[in-house]
Coordinates of N, CA and C in Angstrom, one line a residue:
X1 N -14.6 15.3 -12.7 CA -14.9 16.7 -12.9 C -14.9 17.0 -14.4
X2 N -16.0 17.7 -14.9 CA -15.6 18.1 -16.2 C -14.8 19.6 -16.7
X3 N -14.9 19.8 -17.8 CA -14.2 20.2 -18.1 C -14.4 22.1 -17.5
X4 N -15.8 22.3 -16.9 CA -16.2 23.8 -16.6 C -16.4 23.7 -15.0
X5 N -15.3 22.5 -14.2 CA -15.0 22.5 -13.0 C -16.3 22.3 -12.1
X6 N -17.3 21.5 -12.8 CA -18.3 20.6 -12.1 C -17.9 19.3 -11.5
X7 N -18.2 19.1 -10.2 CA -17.8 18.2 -9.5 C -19.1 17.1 -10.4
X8 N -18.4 15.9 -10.9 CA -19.4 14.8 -11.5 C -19.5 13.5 -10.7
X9 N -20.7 13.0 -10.2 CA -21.0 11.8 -10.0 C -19.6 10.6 -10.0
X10 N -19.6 9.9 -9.3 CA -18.2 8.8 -8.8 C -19.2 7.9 -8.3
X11 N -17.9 6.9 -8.1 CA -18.5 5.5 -7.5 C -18.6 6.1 -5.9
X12 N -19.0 5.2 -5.2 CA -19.5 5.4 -3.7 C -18.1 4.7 -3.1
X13 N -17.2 4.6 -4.0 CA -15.9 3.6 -3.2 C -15.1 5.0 -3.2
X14 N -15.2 5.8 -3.7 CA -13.9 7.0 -3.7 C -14.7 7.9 -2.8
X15 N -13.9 9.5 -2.3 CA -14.4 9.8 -1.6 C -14.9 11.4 -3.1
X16 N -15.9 11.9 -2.7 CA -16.6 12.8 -3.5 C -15.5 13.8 -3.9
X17 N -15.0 13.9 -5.3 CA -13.7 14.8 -6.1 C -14.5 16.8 -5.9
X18 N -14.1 16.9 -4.3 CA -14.4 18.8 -4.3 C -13.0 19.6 -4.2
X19 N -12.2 19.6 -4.9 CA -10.8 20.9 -4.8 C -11.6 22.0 -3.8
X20 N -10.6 22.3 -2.7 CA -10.9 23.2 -2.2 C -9.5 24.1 -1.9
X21 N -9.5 25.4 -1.7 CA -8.2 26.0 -1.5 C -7.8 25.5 0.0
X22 N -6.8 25.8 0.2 CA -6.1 25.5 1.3 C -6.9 25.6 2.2
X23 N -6.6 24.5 3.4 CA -6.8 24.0 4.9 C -6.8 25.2 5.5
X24 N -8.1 26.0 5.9 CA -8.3 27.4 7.2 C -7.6 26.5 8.6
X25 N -6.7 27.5 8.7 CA -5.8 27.1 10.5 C -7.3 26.6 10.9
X26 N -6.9 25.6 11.8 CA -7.7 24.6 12.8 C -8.7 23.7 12.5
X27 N -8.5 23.7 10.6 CA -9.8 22.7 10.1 C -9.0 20.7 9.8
X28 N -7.6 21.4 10.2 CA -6.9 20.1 9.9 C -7.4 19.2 11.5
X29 N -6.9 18.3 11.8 CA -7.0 17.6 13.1 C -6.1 16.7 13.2
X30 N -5.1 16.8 14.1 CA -4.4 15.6 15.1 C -4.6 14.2 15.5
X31 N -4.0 13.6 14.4 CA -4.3 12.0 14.6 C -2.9 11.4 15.4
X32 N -3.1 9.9 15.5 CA -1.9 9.1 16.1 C -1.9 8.5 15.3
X33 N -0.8 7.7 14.9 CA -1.0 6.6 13.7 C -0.3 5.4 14.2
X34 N -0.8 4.1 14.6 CA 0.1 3.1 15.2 C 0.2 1.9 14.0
X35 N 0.4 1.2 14.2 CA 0.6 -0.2 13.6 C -0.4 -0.7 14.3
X36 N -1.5 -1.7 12.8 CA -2.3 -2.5 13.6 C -2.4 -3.8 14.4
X37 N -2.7 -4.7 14.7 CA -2.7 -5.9 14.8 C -3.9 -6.9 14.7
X38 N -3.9 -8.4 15.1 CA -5.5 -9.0 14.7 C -6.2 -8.3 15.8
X39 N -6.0 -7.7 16.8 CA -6.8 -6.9 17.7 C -7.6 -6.1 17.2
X40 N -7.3 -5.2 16.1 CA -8.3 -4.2 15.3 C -9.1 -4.5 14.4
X41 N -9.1 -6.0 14.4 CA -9.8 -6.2 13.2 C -11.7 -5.7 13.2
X42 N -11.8 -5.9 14.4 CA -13.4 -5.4 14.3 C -13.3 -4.0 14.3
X43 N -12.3 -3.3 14.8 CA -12.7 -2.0 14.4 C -12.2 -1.6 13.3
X44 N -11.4 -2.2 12.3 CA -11.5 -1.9 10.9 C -12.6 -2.3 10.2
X45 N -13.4 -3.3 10.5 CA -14.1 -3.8 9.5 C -15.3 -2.8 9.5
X46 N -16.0 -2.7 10.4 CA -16.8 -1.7 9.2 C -16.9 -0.5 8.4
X47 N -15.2 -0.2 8.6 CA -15.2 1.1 7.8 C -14.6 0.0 6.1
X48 N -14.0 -1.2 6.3 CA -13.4 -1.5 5.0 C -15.2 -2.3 4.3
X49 N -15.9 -2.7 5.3 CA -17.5 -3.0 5.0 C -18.1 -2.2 3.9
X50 N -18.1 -0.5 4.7 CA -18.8 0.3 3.8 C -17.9 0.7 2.3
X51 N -16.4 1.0 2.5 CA -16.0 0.9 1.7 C -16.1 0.0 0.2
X52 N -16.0 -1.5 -0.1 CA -16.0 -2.3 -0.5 C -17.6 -2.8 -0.5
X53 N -18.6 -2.2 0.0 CA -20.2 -2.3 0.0 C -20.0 -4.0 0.2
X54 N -19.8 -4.5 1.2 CA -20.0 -5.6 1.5 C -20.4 -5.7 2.6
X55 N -20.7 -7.3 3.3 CA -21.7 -7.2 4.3 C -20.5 -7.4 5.8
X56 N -20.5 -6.8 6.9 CA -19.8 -7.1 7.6 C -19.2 -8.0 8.3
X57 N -19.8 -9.3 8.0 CA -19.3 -10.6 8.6 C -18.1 -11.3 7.5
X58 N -18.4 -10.6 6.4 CA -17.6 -10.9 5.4 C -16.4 -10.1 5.3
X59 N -16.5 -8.9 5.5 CA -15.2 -8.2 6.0 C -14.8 -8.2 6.9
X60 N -14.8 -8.3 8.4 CA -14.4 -9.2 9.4 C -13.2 -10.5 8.9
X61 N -13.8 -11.4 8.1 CA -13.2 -12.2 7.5 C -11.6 -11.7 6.6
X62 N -12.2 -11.1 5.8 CA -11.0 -10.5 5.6 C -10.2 -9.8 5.8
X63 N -10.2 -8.9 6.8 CA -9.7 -8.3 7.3 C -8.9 -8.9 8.5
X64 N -9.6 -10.1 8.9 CA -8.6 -11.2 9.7 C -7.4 -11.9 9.0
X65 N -7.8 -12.0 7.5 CA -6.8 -12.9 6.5 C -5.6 -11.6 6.4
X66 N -5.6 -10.4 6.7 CA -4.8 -9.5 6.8 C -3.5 -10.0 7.6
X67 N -4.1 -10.7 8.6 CA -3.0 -10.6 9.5 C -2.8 -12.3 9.9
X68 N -4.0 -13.2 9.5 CA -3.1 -14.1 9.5 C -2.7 -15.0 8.5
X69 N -2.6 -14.4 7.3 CA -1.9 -14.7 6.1 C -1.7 -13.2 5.5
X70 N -0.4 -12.5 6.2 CA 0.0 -11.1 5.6 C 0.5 -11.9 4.3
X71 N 1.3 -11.3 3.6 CA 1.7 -10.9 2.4 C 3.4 -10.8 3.0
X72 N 4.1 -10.7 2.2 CA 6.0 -9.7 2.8 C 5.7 -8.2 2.7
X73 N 6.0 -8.4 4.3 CA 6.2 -6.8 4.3 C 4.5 -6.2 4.4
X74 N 3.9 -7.0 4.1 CA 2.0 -6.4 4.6 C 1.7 -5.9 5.9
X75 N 1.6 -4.5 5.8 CA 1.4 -3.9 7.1 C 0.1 -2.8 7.0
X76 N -0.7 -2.8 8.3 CA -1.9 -1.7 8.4 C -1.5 -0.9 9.1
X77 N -1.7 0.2 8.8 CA -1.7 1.3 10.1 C -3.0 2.1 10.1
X78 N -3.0 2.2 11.5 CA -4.3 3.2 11.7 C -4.4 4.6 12.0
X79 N -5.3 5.5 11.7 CA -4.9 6.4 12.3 C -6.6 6.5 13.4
X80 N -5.8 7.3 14.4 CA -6.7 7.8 15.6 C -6.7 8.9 16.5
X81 N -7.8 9.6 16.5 CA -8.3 10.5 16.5 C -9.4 10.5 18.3
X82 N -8.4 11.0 19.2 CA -8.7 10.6 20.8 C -9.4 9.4 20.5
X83 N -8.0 8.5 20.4 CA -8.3 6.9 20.7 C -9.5 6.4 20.0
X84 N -10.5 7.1 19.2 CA -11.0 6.6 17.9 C -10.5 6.2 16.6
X85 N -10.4 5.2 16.0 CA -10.0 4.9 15.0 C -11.0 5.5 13.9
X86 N -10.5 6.4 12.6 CA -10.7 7.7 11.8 C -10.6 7.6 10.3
X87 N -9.4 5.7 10.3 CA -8.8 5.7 8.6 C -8.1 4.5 9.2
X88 N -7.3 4.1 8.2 CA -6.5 3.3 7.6 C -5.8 3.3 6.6
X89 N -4.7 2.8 6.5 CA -3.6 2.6 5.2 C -2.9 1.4 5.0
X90 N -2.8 0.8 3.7 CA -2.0 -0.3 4.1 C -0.5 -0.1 3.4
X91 N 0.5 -1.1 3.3 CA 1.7 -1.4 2.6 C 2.1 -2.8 2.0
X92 N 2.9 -3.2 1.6 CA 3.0 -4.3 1.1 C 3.7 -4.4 -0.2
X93 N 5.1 -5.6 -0.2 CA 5.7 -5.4 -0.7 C 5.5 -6.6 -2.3
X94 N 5.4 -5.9 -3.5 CA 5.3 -7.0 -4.7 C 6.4 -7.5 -4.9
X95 N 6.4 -9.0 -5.8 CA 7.6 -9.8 -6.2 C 7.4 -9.6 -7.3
X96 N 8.0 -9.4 -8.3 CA 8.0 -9.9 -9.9 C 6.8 -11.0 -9.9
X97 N 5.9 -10.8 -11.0 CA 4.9 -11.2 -11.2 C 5.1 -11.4 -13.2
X98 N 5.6 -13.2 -13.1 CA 5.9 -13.6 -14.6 C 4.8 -13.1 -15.4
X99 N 3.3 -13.3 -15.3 CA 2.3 -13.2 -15.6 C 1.9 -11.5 -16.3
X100 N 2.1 -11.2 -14.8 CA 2.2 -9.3 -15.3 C 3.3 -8.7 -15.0
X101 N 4.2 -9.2 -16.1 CA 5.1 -8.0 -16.5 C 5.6 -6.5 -16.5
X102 N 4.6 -6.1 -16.5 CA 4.2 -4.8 -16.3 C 4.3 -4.0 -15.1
X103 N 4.1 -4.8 -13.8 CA 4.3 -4.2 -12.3 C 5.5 -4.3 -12.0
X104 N 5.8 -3.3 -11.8 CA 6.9 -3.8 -11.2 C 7.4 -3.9 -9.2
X105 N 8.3 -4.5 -9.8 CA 8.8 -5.2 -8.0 C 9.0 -3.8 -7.3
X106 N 8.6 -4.0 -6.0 CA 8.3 -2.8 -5.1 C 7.6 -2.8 -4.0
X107 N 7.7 -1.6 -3.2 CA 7.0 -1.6 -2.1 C 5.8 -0.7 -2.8
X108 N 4.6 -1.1 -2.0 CA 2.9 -0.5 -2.8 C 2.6 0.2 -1.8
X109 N 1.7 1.2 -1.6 CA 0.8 1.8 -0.9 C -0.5 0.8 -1.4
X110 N -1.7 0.6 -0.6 CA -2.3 0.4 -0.4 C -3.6 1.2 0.2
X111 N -4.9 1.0 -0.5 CA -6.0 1.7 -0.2 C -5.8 2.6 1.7
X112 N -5.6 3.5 1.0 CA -5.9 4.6 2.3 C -7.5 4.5 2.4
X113 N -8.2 4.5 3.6 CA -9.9 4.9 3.8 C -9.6 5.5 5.1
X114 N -10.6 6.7 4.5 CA -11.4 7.3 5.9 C -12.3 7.6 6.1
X115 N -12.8 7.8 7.7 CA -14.8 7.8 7.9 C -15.0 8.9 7.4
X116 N -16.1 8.9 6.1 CA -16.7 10.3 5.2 C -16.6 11.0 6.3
X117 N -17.1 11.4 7.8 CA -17.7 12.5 7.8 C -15.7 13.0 8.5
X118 N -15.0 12.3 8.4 CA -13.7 12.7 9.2 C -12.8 13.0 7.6
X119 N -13.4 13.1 6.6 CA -12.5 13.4 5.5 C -12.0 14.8 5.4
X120 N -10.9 15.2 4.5 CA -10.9 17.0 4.5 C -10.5 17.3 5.5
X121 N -9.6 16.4 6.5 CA -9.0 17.2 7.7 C -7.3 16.7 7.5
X122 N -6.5 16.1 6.6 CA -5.4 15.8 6.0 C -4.9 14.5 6.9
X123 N -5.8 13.7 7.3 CA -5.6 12.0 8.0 C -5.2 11.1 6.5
X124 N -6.0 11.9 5.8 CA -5.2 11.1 4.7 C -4.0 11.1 4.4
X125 N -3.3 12.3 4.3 CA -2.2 12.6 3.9 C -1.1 12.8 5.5
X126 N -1.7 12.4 6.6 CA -1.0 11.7 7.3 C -0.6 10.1 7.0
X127 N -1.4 9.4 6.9 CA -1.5 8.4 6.8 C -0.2 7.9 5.7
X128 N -0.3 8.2 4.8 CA 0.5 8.3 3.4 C 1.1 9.0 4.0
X129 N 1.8 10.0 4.3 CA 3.2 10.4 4.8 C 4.0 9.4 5.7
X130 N 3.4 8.9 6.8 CA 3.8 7.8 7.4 C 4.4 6.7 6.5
X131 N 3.0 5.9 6.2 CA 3.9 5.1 5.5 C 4.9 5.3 4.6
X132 N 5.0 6.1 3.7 CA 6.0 6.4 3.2 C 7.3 6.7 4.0
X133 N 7.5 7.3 5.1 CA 8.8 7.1 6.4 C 8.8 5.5 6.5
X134 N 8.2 4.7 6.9 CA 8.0 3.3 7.0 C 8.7 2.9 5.8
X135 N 8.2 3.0 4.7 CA 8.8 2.3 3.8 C 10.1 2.4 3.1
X136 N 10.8 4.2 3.5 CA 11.9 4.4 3.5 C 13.0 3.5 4.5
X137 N 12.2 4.0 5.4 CA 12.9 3.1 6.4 C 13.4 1.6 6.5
X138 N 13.0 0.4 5.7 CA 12.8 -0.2 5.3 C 13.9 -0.1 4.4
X139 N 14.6 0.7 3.8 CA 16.0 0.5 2.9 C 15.3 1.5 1.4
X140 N 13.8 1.0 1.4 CA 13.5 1.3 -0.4 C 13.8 2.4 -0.9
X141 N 14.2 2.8 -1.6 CA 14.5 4.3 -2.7 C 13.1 4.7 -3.0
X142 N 12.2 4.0 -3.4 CA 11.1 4.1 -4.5 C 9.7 3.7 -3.8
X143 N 8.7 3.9 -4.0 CA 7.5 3.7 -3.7 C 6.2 3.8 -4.6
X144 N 5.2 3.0 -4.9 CA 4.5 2.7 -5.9 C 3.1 3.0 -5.3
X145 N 1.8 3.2 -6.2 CA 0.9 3.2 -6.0 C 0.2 2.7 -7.0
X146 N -0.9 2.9 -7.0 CA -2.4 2.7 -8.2 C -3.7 3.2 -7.6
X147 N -4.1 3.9 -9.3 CA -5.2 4.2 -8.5 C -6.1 3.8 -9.6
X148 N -8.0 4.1 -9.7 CA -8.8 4.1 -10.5 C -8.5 5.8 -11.3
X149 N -8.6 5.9 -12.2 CA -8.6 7.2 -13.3 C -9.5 8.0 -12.6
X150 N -10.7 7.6 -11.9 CA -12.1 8.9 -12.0 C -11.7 8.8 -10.2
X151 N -11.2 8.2 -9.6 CA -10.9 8.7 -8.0 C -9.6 10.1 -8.2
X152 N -10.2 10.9 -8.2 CA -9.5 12.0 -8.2 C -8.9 13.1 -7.2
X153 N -9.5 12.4 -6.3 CA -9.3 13.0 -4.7 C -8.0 12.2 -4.3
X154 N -7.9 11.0 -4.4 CA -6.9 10.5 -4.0 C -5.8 10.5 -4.9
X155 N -5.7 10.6 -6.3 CA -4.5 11.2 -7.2 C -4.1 12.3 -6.8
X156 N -4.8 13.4 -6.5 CA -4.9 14.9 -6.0 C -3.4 14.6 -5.2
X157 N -4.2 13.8 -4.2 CA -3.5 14.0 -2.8 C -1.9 13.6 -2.8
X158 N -1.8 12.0 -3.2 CA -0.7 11.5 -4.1 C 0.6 12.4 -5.0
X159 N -0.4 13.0 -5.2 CA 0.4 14.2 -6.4 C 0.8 15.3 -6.0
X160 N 0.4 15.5 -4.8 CA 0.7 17.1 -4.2 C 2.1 16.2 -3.5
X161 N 2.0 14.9 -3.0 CA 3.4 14.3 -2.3 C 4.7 13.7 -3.1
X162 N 4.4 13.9 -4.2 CA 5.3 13.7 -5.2 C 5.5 12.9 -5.8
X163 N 4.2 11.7 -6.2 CA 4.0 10.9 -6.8 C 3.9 11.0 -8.2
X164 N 4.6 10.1 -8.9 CA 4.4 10.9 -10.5 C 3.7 9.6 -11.3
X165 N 2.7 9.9 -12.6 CA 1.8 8.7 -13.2 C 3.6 8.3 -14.2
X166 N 3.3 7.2 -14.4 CA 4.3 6.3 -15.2 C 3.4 5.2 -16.1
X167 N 2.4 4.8 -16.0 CA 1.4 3.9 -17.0 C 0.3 4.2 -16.7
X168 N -0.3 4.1 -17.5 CA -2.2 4.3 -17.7 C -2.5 2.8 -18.0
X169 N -3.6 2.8 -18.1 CA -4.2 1.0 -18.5 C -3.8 0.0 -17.6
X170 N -3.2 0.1 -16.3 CA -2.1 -0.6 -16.0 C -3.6 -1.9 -15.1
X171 N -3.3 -2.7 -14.9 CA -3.5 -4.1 -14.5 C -2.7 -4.5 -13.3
X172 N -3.5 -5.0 -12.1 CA -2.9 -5.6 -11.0 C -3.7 -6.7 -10.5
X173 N -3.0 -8.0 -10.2 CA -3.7 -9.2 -9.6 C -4.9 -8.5 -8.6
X174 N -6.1 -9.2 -9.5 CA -7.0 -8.9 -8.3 C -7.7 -7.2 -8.2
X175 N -7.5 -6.9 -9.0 CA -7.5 -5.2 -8.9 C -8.5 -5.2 -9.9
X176 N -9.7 -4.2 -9.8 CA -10.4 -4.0 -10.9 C -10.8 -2.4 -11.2
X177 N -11.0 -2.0 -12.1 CA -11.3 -0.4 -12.2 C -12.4 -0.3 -12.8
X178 N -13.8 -0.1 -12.3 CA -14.9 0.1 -12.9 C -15.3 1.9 -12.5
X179 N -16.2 1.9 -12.7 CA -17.3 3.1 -13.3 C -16.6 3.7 -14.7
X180 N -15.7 3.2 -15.1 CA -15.6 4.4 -16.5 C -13.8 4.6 -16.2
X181 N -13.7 4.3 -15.4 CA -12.1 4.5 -15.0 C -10.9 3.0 -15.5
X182 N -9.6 4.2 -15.4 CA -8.8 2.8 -15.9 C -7.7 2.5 -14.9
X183 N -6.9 1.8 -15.0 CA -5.5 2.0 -13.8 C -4.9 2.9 -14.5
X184 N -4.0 3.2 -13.3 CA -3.3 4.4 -13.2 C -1.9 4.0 -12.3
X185 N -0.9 3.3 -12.9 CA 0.3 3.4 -11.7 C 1.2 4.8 -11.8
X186 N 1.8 5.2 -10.3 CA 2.4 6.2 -9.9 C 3.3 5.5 -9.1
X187 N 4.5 6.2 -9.3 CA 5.8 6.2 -8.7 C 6.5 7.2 -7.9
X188 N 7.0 7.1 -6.7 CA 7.9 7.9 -6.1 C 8.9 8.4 -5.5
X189 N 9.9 8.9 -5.8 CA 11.3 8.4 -5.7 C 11.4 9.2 -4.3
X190 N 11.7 8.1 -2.9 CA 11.7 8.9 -1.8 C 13.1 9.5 -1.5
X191 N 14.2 9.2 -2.4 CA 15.0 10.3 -1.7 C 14.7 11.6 -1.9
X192 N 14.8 11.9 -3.4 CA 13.8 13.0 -3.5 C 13.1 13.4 -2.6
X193 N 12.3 13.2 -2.7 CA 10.9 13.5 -1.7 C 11.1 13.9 -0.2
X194 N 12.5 13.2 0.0 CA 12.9 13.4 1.5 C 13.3 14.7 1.6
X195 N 14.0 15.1 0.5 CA 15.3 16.3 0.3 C 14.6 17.5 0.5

């Protein structure tokens, strides 16, 4: 957005940066949010397909490596919307990384997505509230994110839950930040947050 509150041009991986005032009663919608398993993999993939503009046989694939080489602590949840699946979120916990210094050890949020035309009804910010009980749950005090600089919809959102920025420029295995944007790690201290 610039600086005379024009919505500007993004990558096609974020979802379109429109601030709007507050959710009119009945525009939000009622999701379920379960834990996934390798059962869901076809119905995740073509939403993680369009996301990541790759071709579906190839996300399929990965989206199988999800679950049968998780990560510690790598978990999907879905959300659904009368037994349609609507979004996703992931979690996953990092180890000290000799190499990058800089991250630190933690539990992560992971890319929340949801289907464009189901966006703007707070599945996102279901999704990420959940995991976040999940991950309290779990023992952690603290909770981590990242995001690209120019995805601004998803900082928004993050930030209304009480995520705070702690590095710019920041670097993560495997993580890249193009169109013009840089990293961005955010931190959350869930007792806080609980209170």
């Amino acid at each position: 957005m610039n600086d005379q509150g024009a919505t500007t041009a993004v990558s096609p991986l974020f979802a379109r940066y429109e601030p709007r005032p507050p959710r009119a009663p009945g525009h939000a919608c009622e999701v379920g949010i379960t834990q996934a398993t390798a059962d869901d993999v076809r119905e995740i993939a073509p939403l993680f397909a369009a996301r990541q503009g790759i071709a579906i046989g190839l996300a399929i694939q990965r989206v199988e490596n999800w679950f049968a080489k998780p990560l510690e602590g790598e978990t999907t949840f879905l959300a659904r919307r009368e037994s349609r699946m609507v979004g996703y979120g992931r979690i996953g916990f990092v180890h000290a990384i000799p190499e990058y210094a800089h991250v630190p050890e933690g539990w992560y949020l992971t890319g929340v997505v949801i289907e464009p035309a189901m966006r703007r009804r707070g599945i996102a910010t279901a999704l990420t509230q959940h995991r976040l009980r999940t991950i309290a749950a779990r023992g952690a005090g603290e909770a981590y994110y990242f995001a690209n600089s120019i995805n601004r919809a998803s900082i928004d959102l993050h930030g209304r839950l009480g995520f705070e920025e702690i590095a710019r420029d920041f670097q993560f295995p495997g993580a890249t930040f193009g169109g013009g944007g840089i990293g961005i790690l955010f931190r959350i201290n869930l007792k806080e947050a609980r209170s």
